[in-house]
């Protein structure tokens, strides 16, 4: 059922997918309390120099990024090559060419 839902989301325009991912990420931070708690503990242990507000923002950003990552995975599975290329950019090709020549 989750894959079918992900497939349907992949049919949406890319901007709608991004918007949906951000909204779901913000909603799920309240619904997935155990996962949020785990992230809060990990962030607090890894970044003790951050203020509690900065740590909270990092946890919130992580929740949104996780949902966006799942949605983008569906996009990469089911979108056409043309659609994927339209939302991609390549940087550093000159470095690859330089490495190839060396």
Short mmCIF file of N, CA, C and O in Angstrom, two decimals:
data_model
loop_
_atom_site.label_atom_id
_atom_site.label_comp_id
_atom_site.label_asym_id
_atom_site.label_seq_id
_atom_site.Cartn_x
_atom_site.Cartn_y
_atom_site.Cartn_z
N UNK A 1 0.82 -1.18 0.00
CA UNK A 1 0.00 0.00 0.00
C UNK A 1 0.88 1.27 0.00
O UNK A 1 0.57 2.23 -0.68
N UNK A 2 1.96 1.22 0.76
CA UNK A 2 2.87 2.36 0.82
C UNK A 2 3.51 2.61 -0.55
O UNK A 2 3.66 3.76 -0.97
N UNK A 3 3.88 1.53 -1.24
CA UNK A 3 4.48 1.69 -2.58
C UNK A 3 3.47 2.26 -3.57
O UNK A 3 3.83 3.07 -4.42
N UNK A 4 2.23 1.85 -3.45
CA UNK A 4 1.19 2.38 -4.34
C UNK A 4 1.01 3.87 -4.09
O UNK A 4 0.88 4.66 -5.03
N UNK A 5 1.01 4.27 -2.83
CA UNK A 5 0.89 5.68 -2.49
C UNK A 5 2.09 6.47 -3.01
O UNK A 5 1.95 7.56 -3.57
N UNK A 6 3.28 5.89 -2.84
CA UNK A 6 4.50 6.53 -3.34
C UNK A 6 4.44 6.66 -4.86
O UNK A 6 4.87 7.67 -5.43
N UNK A 7 3.90 5.66 -5.52
CA UNK A 7 3.76 5.69 -6.98
C UNK A 7 2.83 6.82 -7.40
O UNK A 7 3.09 7.54 -8.37
N UNK A 8 1.74 7.00 -6.67
CA UNK A 8 0.81 8.08 -6.98
C UNK A 8 1.47 9.45 -6.78
O UNK A 8 1.28 10.36 -7.59
N UNK A 9 2.23 9.58 -5.72
CA UNK A 9 2.93 10.84 -5.46
C UNK A 9 3.93 11.12 -6.58
O UNK A 9 4.10 12.27 -7.00
N UNK A 10 4.56 10.07 -7.11
CA UNK A 10 5.53 10.25 -8.19
C UNK A 10 4.88 10.78 -9.46
O UNK A 10 5.57 11.34 -10.32
N UNK A 11 3.58 10.63 -9.59
CA UNK A 11 2.87 11.13 -10.76
C UNK A 11 2.60 12.63 -10.68
O UNK A 11 2.30 13.26 -11.69
N UNK A 12 2.70 13.19 -9.48
CA UNK A 12 2.47 14.62 -9.29
C UNK A 12 3.60 15.42 -9.93
O UNK A 12 4.71 14.92 -10.07
N UNK A 13 3.33 16.67 -10.26
CA UNK A 13 4.43 17.53 -10.72
C UNK A 13 5.51 17.62 -9.62
O UNK A 13 5.19 17.54 -8.43
N UNK A 14 6.74 17.80 -10.04
CA UNK A 14 7.86 17.78 -9.09
C UNK A 14 7.69 18.81 -7.98
O UNK A 14 7.96 18.53 -6.82
N UNK A 15 7.23 20.01 -8.32
CA UNK A 15 7.05 21.04 -7.29
C UNK A 15 5.99 20.63 -6.28
O UNK A 15 6.13 20.92 -5.09
N UNK A 16 4.96 19.94 -6.74
CA UNK A 16 3.93 19.45 -5.82
C UNK A 16 4.49 18.35 -4.92
O UNK A 16 4.14 18.27 -3.73
N UNK A 17 5.36 17.52 -5.47
CA UNK A 17 6.01 16.48 -4.65
C UNK A 17 6.84 17.12 -3.54
O UNK A 17 6.81 16.68 -2.40
N UNK A 18 7.60 18.17 -3.89
CA UNK A 18 8.43 18.85 -2.91
C UNK A 18 7.58 19.50 -1.82
O UNK A 18 7.90 19.41 -0.64
N UNK A 19 6.51 20.14 -2.23
CA UNK A 19 5.61 20.78 -1.26
C UNK A 19 5.00 19.73 -0.33
O UNK A 19 4.99 19.91 0.89
N UNK A 20 4.51 18.64 -0.91
CA UNK A 20 3.91 17.57 -0.12
C UNK A 20 4.93 16.99 0.86
O UNK A 20 4.61 16.73 2.03
N UNK A 21 6.16 16.81 0.42
CA UNK A 21 7.20 16.28 1.29
C UNK A 21 7.47 17.18 2.48
O UNK A 21 7.63 16.70 3.61
N UNK A 22 7.50 18.48 2.24
CA UNK A 22 7.74 19.42 3.33
C UNK A 22 6.58 19.44 4.32
O UNK A 22 6.79 19.43 5.53
N UNK A 23 5.37 19.43 3.80
CA UNK A 23 4.19 19.42 4.67
C UNK A 23 4.15 18.14 5.50
O UNK A 23 3.95 18.18 6.72
N UNK A 24 4.35 17.00 4.83
CA UNK A 24 4.33 15.72 5.56
C UNK A 24 5.46 15.65 6.59
O UNK A 24 5.27 15.13 7.68
N UNK A 25 6.61 16.17 6.24
CA UNK A 25 7.73 16.19 7.18
C UNK A 25 7.40 16.95 8.44
O UNK A 25 7.70 16.50 9.55
N UNK A 26 6.75 18.09 8.29
CA UNK A 26 6.36 18.89 9.45
C UNK A 26 5.26 18.20 10.25
O UNK A 26 5.27 18.25 11.49
N UNK A 27 4.33 17.54 9.57
CA UNK A 27 3.26 16.84 10.28
C UNK A 27 3.78 15.61 11.02
O UNK A 27 3.39 15.33 12.15
N UNK A 28 4.68 14.87 10.37
CA UNK A 28 5.17 13.64 10.97
C UNK A 28 6.09 13.87 12.16
O UNK A 28 6.26 12.99 12.99
N UNK A 29 6.64 15.07 12.27
CA UNK A 29 7.49 15.33 13.45
C UNK A 29 6.67 15.26 14.72
O UNK A 29 7.20 14.99 15.78
N UNK A 30 5.37 15.49 14.62
CA UNK A 30 4.49 15.37 15.78
C UNK A 30 3.96 13.95 15.94
O UNK A 30 3.76 13.48 17.05
N UNK A 31 3.75 13.27 14.84
CA UNK A 31 3.16 11.93 14.87
C UNK A 31 4.18 10.85 15.23
O UNK A 31 3.83 9.88 15.91
N UNK A 32 5.40 11.00 14.80
CA UNK A 32 6.43 9.98 15.03
C UNK A 32 7.28 10.37 16.24
O UNK A 32 8.46 10.67 16.13
N UNK A 33 6.66 10.34 17.39
CA UNK A 33 7.33 10.83 18.60
C UNK A 33 8.57 10.04 18.97
O UNK A 33 9.57 10.62 19.40
N UNK A 34 8.53 8.73 18.81
CA UNK A 34 9.69 7.93 19.18
C UNK A 34 10.88 8.24 18.27
O UNK A 34 12.01 8.39 18.73
N UNK A 35 10.62 8.32 16.97
CA UNK A 35 11.70 8.65 16.04
C UNK A 35 12.23 10.07 16.30
O UNK A 35 13.43 10.31 16.23
N UNK A 36 11.33 10.98 16.60
CA UNK A 36 11.75 12.34 16.91
C UNK A 36 12.61 12.36 18.17
O UNK A 36 13.65 13.01 18.22
N UNK A 37 12.18 11.61 19.18
CA UNK A 37 12.95 11.55 20.43
C UNK A 37 14.35 10.99 20.16
O UNK A 37 15.34 11.52 20.68
N UNK A 38 14.43 9.92 19.36
CA UNK A 38 15.73 9.35 19.03
C UNK A 38 16.62 10.38 18.34
O UNK A 38 17.81 10.50 18.64
N UNK A 39 16.04 11.12 17.40
CA UNK A 39 16.81 12.15 16.69
C UNK A 39 17.25 13.25 17.66
O UNK A 39 18.39 13.73 17.59
N UNK A 40 16.38 13.64 18.57
CA UNK A 40 16.73 14.69 19.54
C UNK A 40 17.89 14.26 20.42
O UNK A 40 18.82 15.05 20.66
N UNK A 41 17.86 13.02 20.89
CA UNK A 41 18.94 12.52 21.74
C UNK A 41 20.24 12.47 20.94
O UNK A 41 21.30 12.91 21.42
N UNK A 42 20.18 11.94 19.72
CA UNK A 42 21.39 11.84 18.90
C UNK A 42 21.98 13.22 18.59
O UNK A 42 23.19 13.41 18.68
N UNK A 43 21.13 14.16 18.23
CA UNK A 43 21.60 15.51 17.91
C UNK A 43 22.21 16.16 19.15
O UNK A 43 23.27 16.80 19.08
N UNK A 44 21.57 15.99 20.29
CA UNK A 44 22.10 16.58 21.54
C UNK A 44 23.47 16.00 21.88
O UNK A 44 24.36 16.72 22.33
N UNK A 45 23.64 14.69 21.66
CA UNK A 45 24.93 14.05 21.95
C UNK A 45 26.01 14.44 20.95
O UNK A 45 27.17 14.61 21.31
N UNK A 46 25.62 14.57 19.69
CA UNK A 46 26.60 14.85 18.64
C UNK A 46 26.96 16.34 18.54
O UNK A 46 28.05 16.68 18.09
N UNK A 47 26.04 17.20 18.93
CA UNK A 47 26.25 18.64 18.78
C UNK A 47 25.95 19.38 20.08
O UNK A 47 25.05 20.24 20.12
N UNK A 48 26.70 19.08 21.14
CA UNK A 48 26.41 19.74 22.42
C UNK A 48 26.69 21.24 22.40
O UNK A 48 26.16 21.98 23.24
N UNK A 49 27.48 21.70 21.43
CA UNK A 49 27.79 23.14 21.34
C UNK A 49 26.62 23.96 20.80
O UNK A 49 26.59 25.17 20.94
N UNK A 50 25.65 23.28 20.19
CA UNK A 50 24.48 23.98 19.64
C UNK A 50 23.51 24.34 20.77
O UNK A 50 23.40 23.62 21.75
N UNK A 51 22.80 25.44 20.55
CA UNK A 51 21.76 25.81 21.50
C UNK A 51 20.58 24.84 21.34
O UNK A 51 20.45 24.19 20.29
N UNK A 52 19.73 24.72 22.36
CA UNK A 52 18.54 23.85 22.21
C UNK A 52 17.69 24.22 20.99
O UNK A 52 17.16 23.34 20.32
N UNK A 53 17.60 25.51 20.69
CA UNK A 53 16.83 25.94 19.52
C UNK A 53 17.48 25.46 18.23
O UNK A 53 16.81 25.00 17.31
N UNK A 54 18.80 25.56 18.14
CA UNK A 54 19.50 25.08 16.94
C UNK A 54 19.35 23.56 16.80
O UNK A 54 19.18 23.05 15.69
N UNK A 55 19.42 22.84 17.91
CA UNK A 55 19.24 21.39 17.88
C UNK A 55 17.82 21.05 17.42
O UNK A 55 17.64 20.14 16.59
N UNK A 56 16.84 21.77 17.93
CA UNK A 56 15.44 21.51 17.53
C UNK A 56 15.27 21.76 16.04
O UNK A 56 14.63 20.97 15.34
N UNK A 57 15.87 22.83 15.54
CA UNK A 57 15.77 23.14 14.11
C UNK A 57 16.43 22.05 13.27
O UNK A 57 15.91 21.66 12.22
N UNK A 58 17.54 21.52 13.73
CA UNK A 58 18.23 20.45 13.02
C UNK A 58 17.37 19.18 12.98
O UNK A 58 17.29 18.51 11.95
N UNK A 59 16.72 18.88 14.08
CA UNK A 59 15.81 17.71 14.12
C UNK A 59 14.65 17.92 13.16
O UNK A 59 14.30 17.02 12.39
N UNK A 60 14.05 19.12 13.20
CA UNK A 60 12.94 19.41 12.28
C UNK A 60 13.38 19.29 10.83
O UNK A 60 12.67 18.70 10.01
N UNK A 61 14.53 19.86 10.51
CA UNK A 61 15.05 19.79 9.14
C UNK A 61 15.30 18.34 8.72
O UNK A 61 15.05 17.96 7.57
N UNK A 62 15.78 17.54 9.66
CA UNK A 62 16.04 16.13 9.38
C UNK A 62 14.74 15.38 9.07
O UNK A 62 14.71 14.56 8.15
N UNK A 63 13.69 15.67 9.82
CA UNK A 63 12.41 15.00 9.57
C UNK A 63 11.89 15.34 8.17
O UNK A 63 11.45 14.47 7.43
N UNK A 64 11.98 16.61 7.80
CA UNK A 64 11.54 17.03 6.47
C UNK A 64 12.41 16.40 5.39
O UNK A 64 11.91 15.87 4.40
N UNK A 65 13.72 16.41 5.59
CA UNK A 65 14.63 15.83 4.60
C UNK A 65 14.41 14.34 4.41
O UNK A 65 14.53 13.83 3.29
N UNK A 66 14.07 13.65 5.48
CA UNK A 66 13.81 12.21 5.38
C UNK A 66 12.59 11.95 4.50
O UNK A 66 12.62 11.09 3.61
N UNK A 67 11.51 12.70 4.72
CA UNK A 67 10.31 12.52 3.90
C UNK A 67 10.59 12.91 2.45
O UNK A 67 10.20 12.20 1.52
N UNK A 68 11.30 14.02 2.25
CA UNK A 68 11.66 14.42 0.89
C UNK A 68 12.51 13.35 0.20
O UNK A 68 12.33 13.07 -0.98
N UNK A 69 13.40 12.73 0.95
CA UNK A 69 14.23 11.67 0.39
C UNK A 69 13.42 10.47 -0.07
O UNK A 69 13.68 9.88 -1.12
N UNK A 70 12.40 10.13 0.72
CA UNK A 70 11.54 9.01 0.34
C UNK A 70 10.75 9.35 -0.92
O UNK A 70 10.66 8.54 -1.86
N UNK A 71 10.21 10.56 -0.97
CA UNK A 71 9.45 10.98 -2.15
C UNK A 71 10.36 11.05 -3.38
O UNK A 71 9.99 10.61 -4.47
N UNK A 72 11.56 11.56 -3.21
CA UNK A 72 12.49 11.64 -4.34
C UNK A 72 12.94 10.26 -4.80
O UNK A 72 13.24 10.06 -5.98
N UNK A 73 12.97 9.30 -3.89
CA UNK A 73 13.27 7.93 -4.29
C UNK A 73 12.19 7.40 -5.22
O UNK A 73 12.48 6.80 -6.26
N UNK A 74 10.94 7.65 -4.87
CA UNK A 74 9.83 7.26 -5.74
C UNK A 74 9.93 7.95 -7.10
O UNK A 74 9.71 7.33 -8.15
N UNK A 75 10.28 9.22 -7.08
CA UNK A 75 10.46 9.96 -8.33
C UNK A 75 11.55 9.32 -9.19
O UNK A 75 11.38 9.13 -10.39
N UNK A 76 12.65 8.94 -8.55
CA UNK A 76 13.75 8.33 -9.32
C UNK A 76 13.38 6.96 -9.87
O UNK A 76 13.88 6.55 -10.91
N UNK A 77 12.49 6.24 -9.18
CA UNK A 77 12.07 4.92 -9.66
C UNK A 77 11.13 5.02 -10.85
O UNK A 77 11.20 4.22 -11.77
N UNK A 78 10.19 5.96 -10.81
CA UNK A 78 9.09 5.93 -11.76
C UNK A 78 9.06 7.09 -12.74
O UNK A 78 8.29 7.05 -13.69
N UNK A 79 9.82 8.12 -12.54
CA UNK A 79 9.79 9.25 -13.47
C UNK A 79 10.54 8.90 -14.75
O UNK A 79 11.42 8.03 -14.75
N UNK A 80 10.21 9.59 -15.81
CA UNK A 80 10.92 9.37 -17.08
C UNK A 80 12.32 9.96 -16.97
O UNK A 80 12.59 10.83 -16.14
N UNK A 81 13.19 9.48 -17.85
CA UNK A 81 14.54 10.04 -17.89
C UNK A 81 14.50 11.54 -18.17
O UNK A 81 15.27 12.31 -17.60
N UNK A 82 13.59 11.95 -19.02
CA UNK A 82 13.45 13.37 -19.36
C UNK A 82 13.09 14.19 -18.13
O UNK A 82 13.65 15.26 -17.89
N UNK A 83 12.16 13.69 -17.31
CA UNK A 83 11.75 14.41 -16.10
C UNK A 83 12.89 14.48 -15.09
O UNK A 83 13.11 15.52 -14.46
N UNK A 84 13.62 13.39 -14.96
CA UNK A 84 14.75 13.37 -14.02
C UNK A 84 15.83 14.36 -14.47
O UNK A 84 16.35 15.13 -13.67
N UNK A 85 16.15 14.36 -15.77
CA UNK A 85 17.16 15.28 -16.29
C UNK A 85 16.74 16.73 -16.14
O UNK A 85 17.57 17.61 -15.93
N UNK A 86 15.44 17.00 -16.21
CA UNK A 86 14.95 18.36 -16.07
C UNK A 86 15.20 18.90 -14.66
O UNK A 86 15.26 20.11 -14.46
N UNK A 87 15.33 18.02 -13.69
CA UNK A 87 15.54 18.43 -12.29
C UNK A 87 16.93 18.06 -11.79
O UNK A 87 17.16 17.96 -10.59
N UNK A 88 17.84 17.87 -12.71
CA UNK A 88 19.21 17.49 -12.36
C UNK A 88 20.18 18.51 -12.91
O UNK A 88 19.91 19.19 -13.89
N UNK A 89 21.31 18.58 -12.26
CA UNK A 89 22.40 19.39 -12.80
C UNK A 89 23.70 18.69 -12.48
O UNK A 89 23.82 18.00 -11.46
N UNK A 90 24.63 18.84 -13.37
CA UNK A 90 25.94 18.22 -13.18
C UNK A 90 26.95 19.31 -12.93
O UNK A 90 26.99 20.31 -13.65
N UNK A 91 27.76 19.10 -11.93
CA UNK A 91 28.82 20.05 -11.60
C UNK A 91 30.13 19.29 -11.52
O UNK A 91 30.16 18.15 -11.08
N UNK A 92 31.17 19.93 -11.95
CA UNK A 92 32.49 19.34 -11.83
C UNK A 92 32.86 18.37 -12.93
O UNK A 92 33.77 17.56 -12.75
N UNK A 93 32.17 18.41 -14.05
CA UNK A 93 32.52 17.51 -15.15
C UNK A 93 33.95 17.74 -15.63
O UNK A 93 34.61 16.80 -16.07
N UNK A 94 34.41 18.96 -15.49
CA UNK A 94 35.79 19.26 -15.89
C UNK A 94 36.78 18.48 -15.03
O UNK A 94 37.84 18.07 -15.48
N UNK A 95 36.44 18.24 -13.76
CA UNK A 95 37.31 17.45 -12.88
C UNK A 95 37.35 16.00 -13.32
O UNK A 95 38.41 15.36 -13.28
N UNK A 96 36.22 15.48 -13.75
CA UNK A 96 36.17 14.11 -14.26
C UNK A 96 37.02 13.99 -15.52
O UNK A 96 37.80 13.04 -15.66
N UNK A 97 36.86 14.95 -16.40
CA UNK A 97 37.64 14.93 -17.65
C UNK A 97 39.14 15.05 -17.35
O UNK A 97 39.95 14.34 -17.95
N UNK A 98 39.50 15.91 -16.40
CA UNK A 98 40.89 16.07 -16.01
C UNK A 98 41.44 14.76 -15.43
O UNK A 98 42.55 14.34 -15.78
N UNK A 99 40.68 14.11 -14.58
CA UNK A 99 41.10 12.84 -13.99
C UNK A 99 41.26 11.77 -15.06
O UNK A 99 42.19 10.96 -15.01
N UNK A 100 40.36 11.78 -16.03
CA UNK A 100 40.42 10.80 -17.10
C UNK A 100 41.68 10.99 -17.94
O UNK A 100 42.32 10.04 -18.35
N UNK A 101 42.04 12.24 -18.19
CA UNK A 101 43.23 12.53 -18.98
C UNK A 101 44.51 12.19 -18.23
O UNK A 101 45.51 11.82 -18.84
N UNK A 102 44.48 12.30 -16.92
CA UNK A 102 45.67 11.99 -16.12
C UNK A 102 45.85 10.49 -16.01
O UNK A 102 46.85 9.94 -15.82
#
